[in-house]
PDB file of C-alpha atoms and ligand atoms in Angstrom:
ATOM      1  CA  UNK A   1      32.617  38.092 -29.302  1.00 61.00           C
ATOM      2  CA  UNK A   2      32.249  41.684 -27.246  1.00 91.00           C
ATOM      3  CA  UNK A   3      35.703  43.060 -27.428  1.00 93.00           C
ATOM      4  CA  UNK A   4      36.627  42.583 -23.140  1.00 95.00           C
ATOM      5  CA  UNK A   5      35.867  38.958 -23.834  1.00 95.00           C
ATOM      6  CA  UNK A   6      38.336  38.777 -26.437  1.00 96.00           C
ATOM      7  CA  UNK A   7      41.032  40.867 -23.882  1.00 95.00           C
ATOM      8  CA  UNK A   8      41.013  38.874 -21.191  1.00 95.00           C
ATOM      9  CA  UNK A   9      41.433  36.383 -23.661  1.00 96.00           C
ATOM     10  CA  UNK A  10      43.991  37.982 -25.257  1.00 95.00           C
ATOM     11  CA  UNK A  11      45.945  37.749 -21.847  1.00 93.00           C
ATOM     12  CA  UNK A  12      44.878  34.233 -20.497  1.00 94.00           C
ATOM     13  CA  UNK A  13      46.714  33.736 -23.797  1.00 95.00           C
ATOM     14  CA  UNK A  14      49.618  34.967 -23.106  1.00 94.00           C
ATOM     15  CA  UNK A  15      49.078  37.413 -26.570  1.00 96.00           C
ATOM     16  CA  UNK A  16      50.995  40.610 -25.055  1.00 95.00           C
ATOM     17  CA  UNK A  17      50.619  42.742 -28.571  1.00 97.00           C
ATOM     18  CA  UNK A  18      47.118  41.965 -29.177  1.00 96.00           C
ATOM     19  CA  UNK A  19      46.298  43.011 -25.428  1.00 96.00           C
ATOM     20  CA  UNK A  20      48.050  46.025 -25.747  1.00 96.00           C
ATOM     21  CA  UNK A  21      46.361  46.867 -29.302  1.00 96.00           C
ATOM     22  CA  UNK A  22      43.050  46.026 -28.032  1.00 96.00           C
ATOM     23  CA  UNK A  23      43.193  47.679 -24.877  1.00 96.00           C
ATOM     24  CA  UNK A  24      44.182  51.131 -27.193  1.00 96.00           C
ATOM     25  CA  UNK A  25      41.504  50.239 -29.658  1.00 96.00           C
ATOM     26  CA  UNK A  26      38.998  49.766 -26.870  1.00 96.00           C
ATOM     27  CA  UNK A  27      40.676  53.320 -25.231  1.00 95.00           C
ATOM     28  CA  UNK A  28      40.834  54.745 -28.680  1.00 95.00           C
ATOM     29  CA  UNK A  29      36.781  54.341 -29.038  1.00 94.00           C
ATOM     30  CA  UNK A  30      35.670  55.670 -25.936  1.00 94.00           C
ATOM     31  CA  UNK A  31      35.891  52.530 -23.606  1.00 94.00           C
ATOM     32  CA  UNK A  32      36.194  53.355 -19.546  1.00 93.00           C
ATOM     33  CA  UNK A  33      39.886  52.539 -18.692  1.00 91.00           C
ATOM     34  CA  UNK A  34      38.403  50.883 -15.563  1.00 89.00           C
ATOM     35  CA  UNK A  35      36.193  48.465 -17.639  1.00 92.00           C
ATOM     36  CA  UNK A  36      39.032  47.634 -19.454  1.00 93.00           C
ATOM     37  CA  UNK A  37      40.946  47.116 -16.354  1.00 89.00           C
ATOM     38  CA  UNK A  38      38.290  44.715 -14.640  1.00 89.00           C
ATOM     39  CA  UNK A  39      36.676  43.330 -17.457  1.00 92.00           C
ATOM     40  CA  UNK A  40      39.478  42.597 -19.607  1.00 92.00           C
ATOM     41  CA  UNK A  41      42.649  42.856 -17.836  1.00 91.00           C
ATOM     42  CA  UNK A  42      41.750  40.916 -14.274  1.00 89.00           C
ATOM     43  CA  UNK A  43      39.517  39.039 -15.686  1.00 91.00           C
ATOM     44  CA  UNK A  44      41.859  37.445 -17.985  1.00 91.00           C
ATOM     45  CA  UNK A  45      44.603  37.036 -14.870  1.00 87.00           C
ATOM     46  CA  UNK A  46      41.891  35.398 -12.963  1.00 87.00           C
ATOM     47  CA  UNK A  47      40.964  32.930 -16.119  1.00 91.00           C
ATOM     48  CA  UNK A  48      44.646  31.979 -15.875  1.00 88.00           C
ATOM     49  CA  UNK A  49      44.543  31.692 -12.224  1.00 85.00           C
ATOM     50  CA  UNK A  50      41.937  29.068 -12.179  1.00 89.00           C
ATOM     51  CA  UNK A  51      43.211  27.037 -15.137  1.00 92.00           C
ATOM     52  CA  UNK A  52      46.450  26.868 -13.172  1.00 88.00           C
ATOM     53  CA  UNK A  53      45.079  25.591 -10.230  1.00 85.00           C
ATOM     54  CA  UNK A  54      43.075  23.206 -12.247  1.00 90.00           C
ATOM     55  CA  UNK A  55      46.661  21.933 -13.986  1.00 92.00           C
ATOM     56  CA  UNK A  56      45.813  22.773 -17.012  1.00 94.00           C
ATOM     57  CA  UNK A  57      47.929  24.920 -17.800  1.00 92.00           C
ATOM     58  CA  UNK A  58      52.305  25.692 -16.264  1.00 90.00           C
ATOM     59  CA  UNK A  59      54.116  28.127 -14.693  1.00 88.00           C
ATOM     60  CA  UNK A  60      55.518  29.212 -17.918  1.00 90.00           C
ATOM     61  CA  UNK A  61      51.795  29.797 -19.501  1.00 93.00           C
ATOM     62  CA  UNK A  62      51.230  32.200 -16.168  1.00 88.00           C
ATOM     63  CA  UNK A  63      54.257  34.402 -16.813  1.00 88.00           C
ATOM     64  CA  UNK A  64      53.037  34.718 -20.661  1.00 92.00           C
ATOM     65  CA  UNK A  65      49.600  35.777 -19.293  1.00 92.00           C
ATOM     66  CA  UNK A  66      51.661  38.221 -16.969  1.00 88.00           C
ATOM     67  CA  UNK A  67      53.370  40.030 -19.422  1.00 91.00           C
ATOM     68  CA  UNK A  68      50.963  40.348 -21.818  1.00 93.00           C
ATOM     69  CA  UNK A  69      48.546  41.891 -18.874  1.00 90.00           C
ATOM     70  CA  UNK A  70      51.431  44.517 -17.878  1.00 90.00           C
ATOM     71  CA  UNK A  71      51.646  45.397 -22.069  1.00 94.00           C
ATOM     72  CA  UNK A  72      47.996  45.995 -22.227  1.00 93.00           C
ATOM     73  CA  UNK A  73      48.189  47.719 -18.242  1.00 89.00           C
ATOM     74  CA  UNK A  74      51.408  50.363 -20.201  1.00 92.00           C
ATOM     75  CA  UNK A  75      48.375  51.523 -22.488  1.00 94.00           C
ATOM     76  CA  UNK A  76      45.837  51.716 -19.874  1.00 91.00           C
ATOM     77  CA  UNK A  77      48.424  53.374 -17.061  1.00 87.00           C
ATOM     78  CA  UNK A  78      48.114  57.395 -18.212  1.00 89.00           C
ATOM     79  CA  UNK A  79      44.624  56.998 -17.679  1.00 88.00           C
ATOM     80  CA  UNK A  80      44.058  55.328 -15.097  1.00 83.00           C
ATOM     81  CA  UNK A  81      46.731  57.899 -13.406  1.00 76.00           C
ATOM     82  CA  UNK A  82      44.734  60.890 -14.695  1.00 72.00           C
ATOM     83  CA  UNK A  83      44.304  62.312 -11.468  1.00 61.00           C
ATOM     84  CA  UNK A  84      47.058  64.318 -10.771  1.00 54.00           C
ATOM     85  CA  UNK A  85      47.183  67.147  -8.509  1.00 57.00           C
ATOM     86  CA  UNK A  86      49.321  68.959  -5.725  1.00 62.00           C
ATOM     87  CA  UNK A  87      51.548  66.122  -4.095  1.00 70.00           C
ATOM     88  CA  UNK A  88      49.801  64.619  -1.154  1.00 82.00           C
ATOM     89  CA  UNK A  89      52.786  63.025   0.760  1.00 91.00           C
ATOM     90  CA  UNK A  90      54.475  59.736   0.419  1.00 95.00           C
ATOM     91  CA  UNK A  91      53.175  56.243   0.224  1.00 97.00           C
ATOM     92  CA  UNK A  92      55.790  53.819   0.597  1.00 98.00           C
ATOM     93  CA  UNK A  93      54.622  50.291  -1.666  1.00 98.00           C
ATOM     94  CA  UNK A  94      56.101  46.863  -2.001  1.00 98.00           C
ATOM     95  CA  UNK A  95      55.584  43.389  -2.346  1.00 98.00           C
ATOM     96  CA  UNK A  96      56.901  41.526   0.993  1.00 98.00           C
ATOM     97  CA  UNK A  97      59.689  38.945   1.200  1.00 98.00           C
ATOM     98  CA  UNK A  98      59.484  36.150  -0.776  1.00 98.00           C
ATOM     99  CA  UNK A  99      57.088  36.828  -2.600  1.00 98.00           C
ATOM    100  CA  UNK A 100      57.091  37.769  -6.661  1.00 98.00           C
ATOM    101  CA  UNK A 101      53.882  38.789  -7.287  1.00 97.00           C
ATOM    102  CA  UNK A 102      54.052  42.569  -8.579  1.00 95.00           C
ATOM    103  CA  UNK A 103      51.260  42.868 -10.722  1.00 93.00           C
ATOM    104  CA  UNK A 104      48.540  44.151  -7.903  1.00 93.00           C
ATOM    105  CA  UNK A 105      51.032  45.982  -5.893  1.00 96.00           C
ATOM    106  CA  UNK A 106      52.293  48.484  -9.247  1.00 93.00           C
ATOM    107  CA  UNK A 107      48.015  48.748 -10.181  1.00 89.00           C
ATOM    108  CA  UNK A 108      48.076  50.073  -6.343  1.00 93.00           C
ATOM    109  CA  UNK A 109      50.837  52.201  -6.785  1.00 91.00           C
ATOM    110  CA  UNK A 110      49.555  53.849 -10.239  1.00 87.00           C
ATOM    111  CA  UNK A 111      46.014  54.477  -8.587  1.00 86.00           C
ATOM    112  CA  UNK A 112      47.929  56.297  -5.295  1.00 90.00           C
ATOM    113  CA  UNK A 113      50.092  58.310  -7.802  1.00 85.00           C
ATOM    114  CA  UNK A 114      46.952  59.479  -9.736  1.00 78.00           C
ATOM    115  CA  UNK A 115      45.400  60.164  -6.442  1.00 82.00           C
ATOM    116  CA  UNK A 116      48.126  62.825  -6.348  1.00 84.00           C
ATOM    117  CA  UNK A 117      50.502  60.550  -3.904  1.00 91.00           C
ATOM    118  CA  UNK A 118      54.400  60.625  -4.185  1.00 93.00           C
ATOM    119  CA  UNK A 119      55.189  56.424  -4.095  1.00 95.00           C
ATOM    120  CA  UNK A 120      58.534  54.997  -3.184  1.00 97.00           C
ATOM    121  CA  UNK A 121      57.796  51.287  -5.277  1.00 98.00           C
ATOM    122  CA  UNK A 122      60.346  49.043  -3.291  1.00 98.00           C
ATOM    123  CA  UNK A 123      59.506  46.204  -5.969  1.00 98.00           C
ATOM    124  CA  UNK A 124      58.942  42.789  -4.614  1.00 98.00           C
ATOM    125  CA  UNK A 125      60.614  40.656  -2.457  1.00 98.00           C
ATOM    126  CA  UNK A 126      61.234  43.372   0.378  1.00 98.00           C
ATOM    127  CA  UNK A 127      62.657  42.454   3.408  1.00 98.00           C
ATOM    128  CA  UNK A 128      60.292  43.999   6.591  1.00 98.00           C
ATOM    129  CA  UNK A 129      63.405  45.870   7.805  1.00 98.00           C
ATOM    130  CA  UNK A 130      63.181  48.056   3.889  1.00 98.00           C
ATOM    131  CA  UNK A 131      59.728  49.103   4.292  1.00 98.00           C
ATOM    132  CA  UNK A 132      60.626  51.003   7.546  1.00 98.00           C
ATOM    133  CA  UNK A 133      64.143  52.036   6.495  1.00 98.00           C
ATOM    134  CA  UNK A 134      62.574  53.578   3.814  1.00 98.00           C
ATOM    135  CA  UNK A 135      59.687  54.986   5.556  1.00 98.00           C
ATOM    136  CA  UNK A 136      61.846  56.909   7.725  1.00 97.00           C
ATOM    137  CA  UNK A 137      64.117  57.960   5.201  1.00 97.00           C
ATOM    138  CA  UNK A 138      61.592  59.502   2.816  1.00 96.00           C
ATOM    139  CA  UNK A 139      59.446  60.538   5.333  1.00 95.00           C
ATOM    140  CA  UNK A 140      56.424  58.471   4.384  1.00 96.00           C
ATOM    141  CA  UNK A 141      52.440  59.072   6.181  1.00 95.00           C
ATOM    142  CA  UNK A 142      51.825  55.423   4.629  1.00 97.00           C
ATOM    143  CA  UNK A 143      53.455  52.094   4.425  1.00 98.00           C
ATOM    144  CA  UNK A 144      51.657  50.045   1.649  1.00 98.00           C
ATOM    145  CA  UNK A 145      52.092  46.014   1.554  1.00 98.00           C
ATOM    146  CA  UNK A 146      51.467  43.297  -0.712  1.00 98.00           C
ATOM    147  CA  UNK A 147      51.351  39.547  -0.660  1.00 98.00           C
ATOM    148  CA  UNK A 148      49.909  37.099  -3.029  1.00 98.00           C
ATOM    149  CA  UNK A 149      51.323  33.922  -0.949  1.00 98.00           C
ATOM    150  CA  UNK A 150      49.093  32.448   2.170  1.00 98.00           C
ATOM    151  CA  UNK A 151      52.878  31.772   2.798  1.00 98.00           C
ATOM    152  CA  UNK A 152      54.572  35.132   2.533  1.00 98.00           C
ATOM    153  CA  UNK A 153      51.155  36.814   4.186  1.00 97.00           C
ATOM    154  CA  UNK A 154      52.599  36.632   7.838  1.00 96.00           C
ATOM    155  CA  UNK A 155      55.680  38.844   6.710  1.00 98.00           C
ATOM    156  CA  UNK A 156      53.342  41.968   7.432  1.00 98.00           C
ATOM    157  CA  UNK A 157      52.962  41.430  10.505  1.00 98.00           C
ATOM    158  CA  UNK A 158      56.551  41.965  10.779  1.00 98.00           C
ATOM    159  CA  UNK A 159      56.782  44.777   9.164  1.00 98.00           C
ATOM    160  CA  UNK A 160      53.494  46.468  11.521  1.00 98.00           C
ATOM    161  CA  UNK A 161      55.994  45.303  14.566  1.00 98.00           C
ATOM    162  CA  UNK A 162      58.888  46.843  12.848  1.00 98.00           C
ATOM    163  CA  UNK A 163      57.193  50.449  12.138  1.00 97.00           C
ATOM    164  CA  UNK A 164      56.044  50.208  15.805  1.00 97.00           C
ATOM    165  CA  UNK A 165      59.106  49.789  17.323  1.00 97.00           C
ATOM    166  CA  UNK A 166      60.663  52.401  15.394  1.00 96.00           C
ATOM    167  CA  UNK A 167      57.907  54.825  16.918  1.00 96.00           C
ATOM    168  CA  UNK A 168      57.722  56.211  13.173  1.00 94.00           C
ATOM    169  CA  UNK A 169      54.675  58.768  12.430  1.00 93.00           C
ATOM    170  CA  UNK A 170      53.647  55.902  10.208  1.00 96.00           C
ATOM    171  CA  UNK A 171      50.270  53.664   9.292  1.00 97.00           C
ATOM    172  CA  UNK A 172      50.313  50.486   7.577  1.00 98.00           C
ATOM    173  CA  UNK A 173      47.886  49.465   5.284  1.00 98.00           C
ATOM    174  CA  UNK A 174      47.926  45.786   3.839  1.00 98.00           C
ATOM    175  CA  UNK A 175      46.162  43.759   0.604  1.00 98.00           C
ATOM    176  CA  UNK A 176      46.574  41.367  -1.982  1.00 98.00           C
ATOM    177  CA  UNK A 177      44.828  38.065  -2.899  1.00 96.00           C
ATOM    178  CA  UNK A 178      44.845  35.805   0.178  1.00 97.00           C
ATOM    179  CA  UNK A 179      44.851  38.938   2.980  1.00 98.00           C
ATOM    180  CA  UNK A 180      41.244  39.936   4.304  1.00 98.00           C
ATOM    181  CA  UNK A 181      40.301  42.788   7.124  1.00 97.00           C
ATOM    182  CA  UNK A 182      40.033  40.210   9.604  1.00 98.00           C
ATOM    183  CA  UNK A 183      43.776  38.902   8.874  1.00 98.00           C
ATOM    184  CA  UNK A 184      44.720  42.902   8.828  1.00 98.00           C
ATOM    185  CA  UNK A 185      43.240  43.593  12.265  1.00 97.00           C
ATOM    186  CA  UNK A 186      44.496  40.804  13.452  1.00 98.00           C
ATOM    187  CA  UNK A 187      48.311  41.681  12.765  1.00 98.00           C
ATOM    188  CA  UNK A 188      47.298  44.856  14.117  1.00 98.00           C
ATOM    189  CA  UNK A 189      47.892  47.057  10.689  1.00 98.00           C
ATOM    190  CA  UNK A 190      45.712  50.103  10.022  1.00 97.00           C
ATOM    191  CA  UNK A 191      44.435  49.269   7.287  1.00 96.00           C
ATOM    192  CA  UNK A 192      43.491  46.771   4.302  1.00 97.00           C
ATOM    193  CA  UNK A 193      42.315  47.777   0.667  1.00 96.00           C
ATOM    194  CA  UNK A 194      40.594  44.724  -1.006  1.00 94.00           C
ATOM    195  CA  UNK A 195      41.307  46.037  -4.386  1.00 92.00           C
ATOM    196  CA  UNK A 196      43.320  49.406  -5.872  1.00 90.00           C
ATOM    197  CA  UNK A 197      40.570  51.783  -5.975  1.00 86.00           C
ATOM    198  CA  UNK A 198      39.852  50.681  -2.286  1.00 93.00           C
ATOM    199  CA  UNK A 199      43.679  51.125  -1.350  1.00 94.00           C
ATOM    200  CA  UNK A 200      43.301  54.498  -2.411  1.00 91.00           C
ATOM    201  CA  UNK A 201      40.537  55.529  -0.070  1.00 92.00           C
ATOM    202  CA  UNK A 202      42.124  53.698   2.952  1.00 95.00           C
ATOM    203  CA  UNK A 203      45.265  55.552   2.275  1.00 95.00           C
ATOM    204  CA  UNK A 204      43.003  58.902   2.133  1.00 92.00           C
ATOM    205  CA  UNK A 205      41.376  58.083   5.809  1.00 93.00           C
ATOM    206  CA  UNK A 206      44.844  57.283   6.744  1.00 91.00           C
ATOM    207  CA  UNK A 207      46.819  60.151   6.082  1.00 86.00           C
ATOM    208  CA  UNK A 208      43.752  62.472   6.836  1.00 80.00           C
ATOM    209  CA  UNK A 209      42.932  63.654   3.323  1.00 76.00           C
ATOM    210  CA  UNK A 210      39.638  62.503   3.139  1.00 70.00           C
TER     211      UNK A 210
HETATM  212 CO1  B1M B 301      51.390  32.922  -8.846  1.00 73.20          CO
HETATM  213  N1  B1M B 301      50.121  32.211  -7.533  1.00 73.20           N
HETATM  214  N2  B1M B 301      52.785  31.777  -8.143  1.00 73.20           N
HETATM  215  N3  B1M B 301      52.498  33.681 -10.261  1.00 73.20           N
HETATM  216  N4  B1M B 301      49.822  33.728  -9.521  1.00 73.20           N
HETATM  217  C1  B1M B 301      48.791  32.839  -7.469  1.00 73.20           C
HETATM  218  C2  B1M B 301      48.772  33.987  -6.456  1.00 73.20           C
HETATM  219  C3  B1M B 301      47.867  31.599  -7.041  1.00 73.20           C
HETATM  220  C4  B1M B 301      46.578  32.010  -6.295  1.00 73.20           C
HETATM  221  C5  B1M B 301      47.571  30.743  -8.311  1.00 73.20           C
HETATM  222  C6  B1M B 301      46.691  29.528  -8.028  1.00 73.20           C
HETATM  223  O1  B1M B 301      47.174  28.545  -7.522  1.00 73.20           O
HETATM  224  N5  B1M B 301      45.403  29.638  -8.358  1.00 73.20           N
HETATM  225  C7  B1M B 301      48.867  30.799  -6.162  1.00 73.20           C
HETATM  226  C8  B1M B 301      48.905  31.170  -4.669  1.00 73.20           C
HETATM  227  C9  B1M B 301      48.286  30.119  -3.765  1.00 73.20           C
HETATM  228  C10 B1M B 301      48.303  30.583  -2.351  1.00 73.20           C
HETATM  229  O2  B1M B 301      49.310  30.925  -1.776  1.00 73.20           O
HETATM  230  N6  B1M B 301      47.131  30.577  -1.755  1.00 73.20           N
HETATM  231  C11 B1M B 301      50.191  31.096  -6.850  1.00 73.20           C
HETATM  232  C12 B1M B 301      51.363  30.293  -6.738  1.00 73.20           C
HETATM  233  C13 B1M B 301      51.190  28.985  -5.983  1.00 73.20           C
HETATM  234  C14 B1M B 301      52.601  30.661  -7.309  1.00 73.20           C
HETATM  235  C15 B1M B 301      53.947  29.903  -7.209  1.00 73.20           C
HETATM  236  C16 B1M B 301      54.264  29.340  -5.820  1.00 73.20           C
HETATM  237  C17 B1M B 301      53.910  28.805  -8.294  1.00 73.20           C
HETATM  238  C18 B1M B 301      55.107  27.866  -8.278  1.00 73.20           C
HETATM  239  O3  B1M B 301      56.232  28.281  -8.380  1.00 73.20           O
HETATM  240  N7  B1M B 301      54.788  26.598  -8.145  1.00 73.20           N
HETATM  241  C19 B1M B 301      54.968  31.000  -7.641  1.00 73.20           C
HETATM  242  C20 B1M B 301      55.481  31.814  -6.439  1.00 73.20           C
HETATM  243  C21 B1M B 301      56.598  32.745  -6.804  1.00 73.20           C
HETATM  244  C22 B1M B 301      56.884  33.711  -5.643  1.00 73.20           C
HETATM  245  O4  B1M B 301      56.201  34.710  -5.519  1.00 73.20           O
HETATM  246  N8  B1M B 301      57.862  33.373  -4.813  1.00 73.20           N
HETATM  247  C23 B1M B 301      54.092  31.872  -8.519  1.00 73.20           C
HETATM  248  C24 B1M B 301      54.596  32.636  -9.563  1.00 73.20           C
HETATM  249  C25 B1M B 301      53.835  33.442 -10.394  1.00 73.20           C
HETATM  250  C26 B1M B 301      54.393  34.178 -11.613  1.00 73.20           C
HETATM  251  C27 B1M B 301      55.819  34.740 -11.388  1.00 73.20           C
HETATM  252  C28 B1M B 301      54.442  33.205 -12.775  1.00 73.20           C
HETATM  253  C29 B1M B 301      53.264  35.244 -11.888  1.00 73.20           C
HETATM  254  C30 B1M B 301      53.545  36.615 -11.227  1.00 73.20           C
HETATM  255  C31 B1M B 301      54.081  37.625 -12.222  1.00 73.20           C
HETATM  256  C32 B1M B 301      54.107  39.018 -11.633  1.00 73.20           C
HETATM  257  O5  B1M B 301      53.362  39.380 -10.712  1.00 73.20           O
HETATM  258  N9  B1M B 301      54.997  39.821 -12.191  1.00 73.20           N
HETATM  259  C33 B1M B 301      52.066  34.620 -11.159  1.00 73.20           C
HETATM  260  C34 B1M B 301      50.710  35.033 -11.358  1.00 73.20           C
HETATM  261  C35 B1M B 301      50.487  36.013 -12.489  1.00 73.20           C
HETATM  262  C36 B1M B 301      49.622  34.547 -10.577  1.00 73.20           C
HETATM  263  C37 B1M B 301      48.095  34.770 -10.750  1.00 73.20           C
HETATM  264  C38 B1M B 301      47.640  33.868 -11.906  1.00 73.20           C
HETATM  265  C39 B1M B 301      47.631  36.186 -11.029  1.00 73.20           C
HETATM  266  C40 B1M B 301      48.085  37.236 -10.000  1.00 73.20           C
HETATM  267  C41 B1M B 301      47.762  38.600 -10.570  1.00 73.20           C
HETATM  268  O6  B1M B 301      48.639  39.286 -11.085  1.00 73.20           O
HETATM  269  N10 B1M B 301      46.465  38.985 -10.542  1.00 73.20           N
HETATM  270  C42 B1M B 301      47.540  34.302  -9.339  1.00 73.20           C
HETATM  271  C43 B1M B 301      46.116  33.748  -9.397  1.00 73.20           C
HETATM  272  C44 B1M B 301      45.084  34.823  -9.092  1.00 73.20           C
HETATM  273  O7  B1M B 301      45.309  35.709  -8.282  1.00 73.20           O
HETATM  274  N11 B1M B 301      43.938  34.738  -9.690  1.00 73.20           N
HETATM  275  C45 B1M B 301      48.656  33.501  -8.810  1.00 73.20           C
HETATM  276  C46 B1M B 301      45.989  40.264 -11.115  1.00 73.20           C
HETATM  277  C47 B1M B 301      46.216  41.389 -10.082  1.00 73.20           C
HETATM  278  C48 B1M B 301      45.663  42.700 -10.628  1.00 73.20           C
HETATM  279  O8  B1M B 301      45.468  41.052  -8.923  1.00 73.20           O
HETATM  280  O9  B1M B 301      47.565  40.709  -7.537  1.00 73.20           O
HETATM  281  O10 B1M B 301      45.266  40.086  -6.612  1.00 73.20           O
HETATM  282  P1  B1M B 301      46.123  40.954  -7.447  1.00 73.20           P
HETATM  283  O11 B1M B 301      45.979  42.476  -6.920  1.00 73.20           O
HETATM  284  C49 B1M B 301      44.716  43.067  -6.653  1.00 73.20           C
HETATM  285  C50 B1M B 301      44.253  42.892  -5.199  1.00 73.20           C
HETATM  286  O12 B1M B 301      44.724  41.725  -4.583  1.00 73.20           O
HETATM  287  C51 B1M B 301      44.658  44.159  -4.531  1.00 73.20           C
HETATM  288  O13 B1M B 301      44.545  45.138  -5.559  1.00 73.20           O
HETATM  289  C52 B1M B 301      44.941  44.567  -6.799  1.00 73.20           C
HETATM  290  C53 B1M B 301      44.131  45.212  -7.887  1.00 73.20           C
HETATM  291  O14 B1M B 301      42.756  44.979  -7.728  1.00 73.20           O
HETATM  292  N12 B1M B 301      45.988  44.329  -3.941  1.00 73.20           N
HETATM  293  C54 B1M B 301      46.167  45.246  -2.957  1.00 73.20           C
HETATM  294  C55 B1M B 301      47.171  43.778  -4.242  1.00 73.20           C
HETATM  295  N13 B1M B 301      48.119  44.290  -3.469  1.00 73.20           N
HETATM  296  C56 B1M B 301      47.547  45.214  -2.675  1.00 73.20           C
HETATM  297  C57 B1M B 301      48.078  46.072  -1.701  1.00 73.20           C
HETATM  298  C58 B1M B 301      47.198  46.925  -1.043  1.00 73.20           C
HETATM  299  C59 B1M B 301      45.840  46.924  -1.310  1.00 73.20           C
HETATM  300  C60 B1M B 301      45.290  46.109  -2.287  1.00 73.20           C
HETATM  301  O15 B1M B 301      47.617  47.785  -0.098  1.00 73.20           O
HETATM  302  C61 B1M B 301      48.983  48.064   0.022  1.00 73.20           C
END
């Protein structure tokens, strides 16, 4: 079995110390962190998601798979983050009310910080009213959302009327699972990355550095 078949194994598995070994072996040998990433890593989270849907396997198997995808995501992190640079301004990141999902929104936020971006991570479950509190208190070019839910999805467009009202210097860029461009436009945010690599160029056109 080719070694990214047996990591996203590893994590539909719930294995978290054979992930991370792996995903250093596969590092260790040459491999392309971002193979590993999408090949191994999602992959594996994706395996789990459709087995879950299917029943087949519980809640408790899906936080296994979890963890042992954020051990193996520790290894991959420095280089995926490899970018570094002069500081490009602030990105403020979270994962909206209600919702628990962090897994997508910290992969965002460690591709905008090796894109050479300063990110304020709120965590998850962030009330609207945070996102622009914080905006305006670090002085943020970006506001960056995530939702997994099709329930928690409409809390962005909350947080798009909140950042208007305040009349903050501010553009908000959306993604996760369920959202799509169409649901972005139609909230009216400016902007929707579909996955982190594509967060990172929005965020670029955004705050004018591209
Ligand atoms: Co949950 N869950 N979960 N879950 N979970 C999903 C999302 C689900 C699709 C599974 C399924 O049924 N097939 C389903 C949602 C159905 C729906 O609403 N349509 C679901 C459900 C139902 C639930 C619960 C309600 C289950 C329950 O309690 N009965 C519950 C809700 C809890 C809550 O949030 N209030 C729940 C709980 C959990 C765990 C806590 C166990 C765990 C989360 C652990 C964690 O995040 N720390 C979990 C997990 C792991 C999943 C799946 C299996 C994997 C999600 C993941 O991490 N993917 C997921 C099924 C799936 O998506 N295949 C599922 C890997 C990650 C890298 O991808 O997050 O999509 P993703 O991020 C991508 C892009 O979306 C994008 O870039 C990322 C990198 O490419 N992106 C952005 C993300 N944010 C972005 C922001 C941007 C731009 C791009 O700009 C700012």
């Amino acid at each position: 079995m080719d070694k990214l078949k047996r990591l996203s194994e590893c994590v539909a598995a719930g294995d978290a110390e054979s992930a991370a070994a792996l995903a250093a072996e596969m590092l260790g040998s040459g491999a392309d962190p971002q193979e590993v990433l999408d090949g191994g890593l999602i992959a594996g989270m994706n395996a789990v998601g459709g087995r879950f849907k299917a029943r087949e396997i519980f809640l408790p198997d899906v936080l296994m798979a979890s963890k042992a995808m954020q051990a193996a995501l520790a290894v991959l992190q420095p280089r995926l983050a490899a970018g570094g640079g002069t500081p490009r301004g602030t990105v403020v990141l979270g994962t909206v009310r209600g919702d628990l999902h962090d897994i997508g929104k910290n992969l965002v936020g460690i591709m905008l910080r090796g894109a050479g971006y300063r990110v304020v991570d709120l965590g998850k479950d962030v009330p609207p009213e945070r996102f622009v509190e914080a905006a305006r208190a670090e002085g943020a070019r970006v506001i960056g959302c995530s939702a997994l839910l099709t329930t928690t999805m409409g809390v962005m467009r909350r947080v798009v009327e909140l950042a208007r009202a305040a009349g903050l210097p501010v553009k908000v860029i959306v993604g996760g699972a369920p959202v799509t461009a169409d649901f972005a436009s139609a909230i009216g945010a400016d902007g929707y990355g579909y996955d982190a690599g594509h967060a990172v160029e929005r965020v670029e056109a955004l705050a004018g550095d591209r």
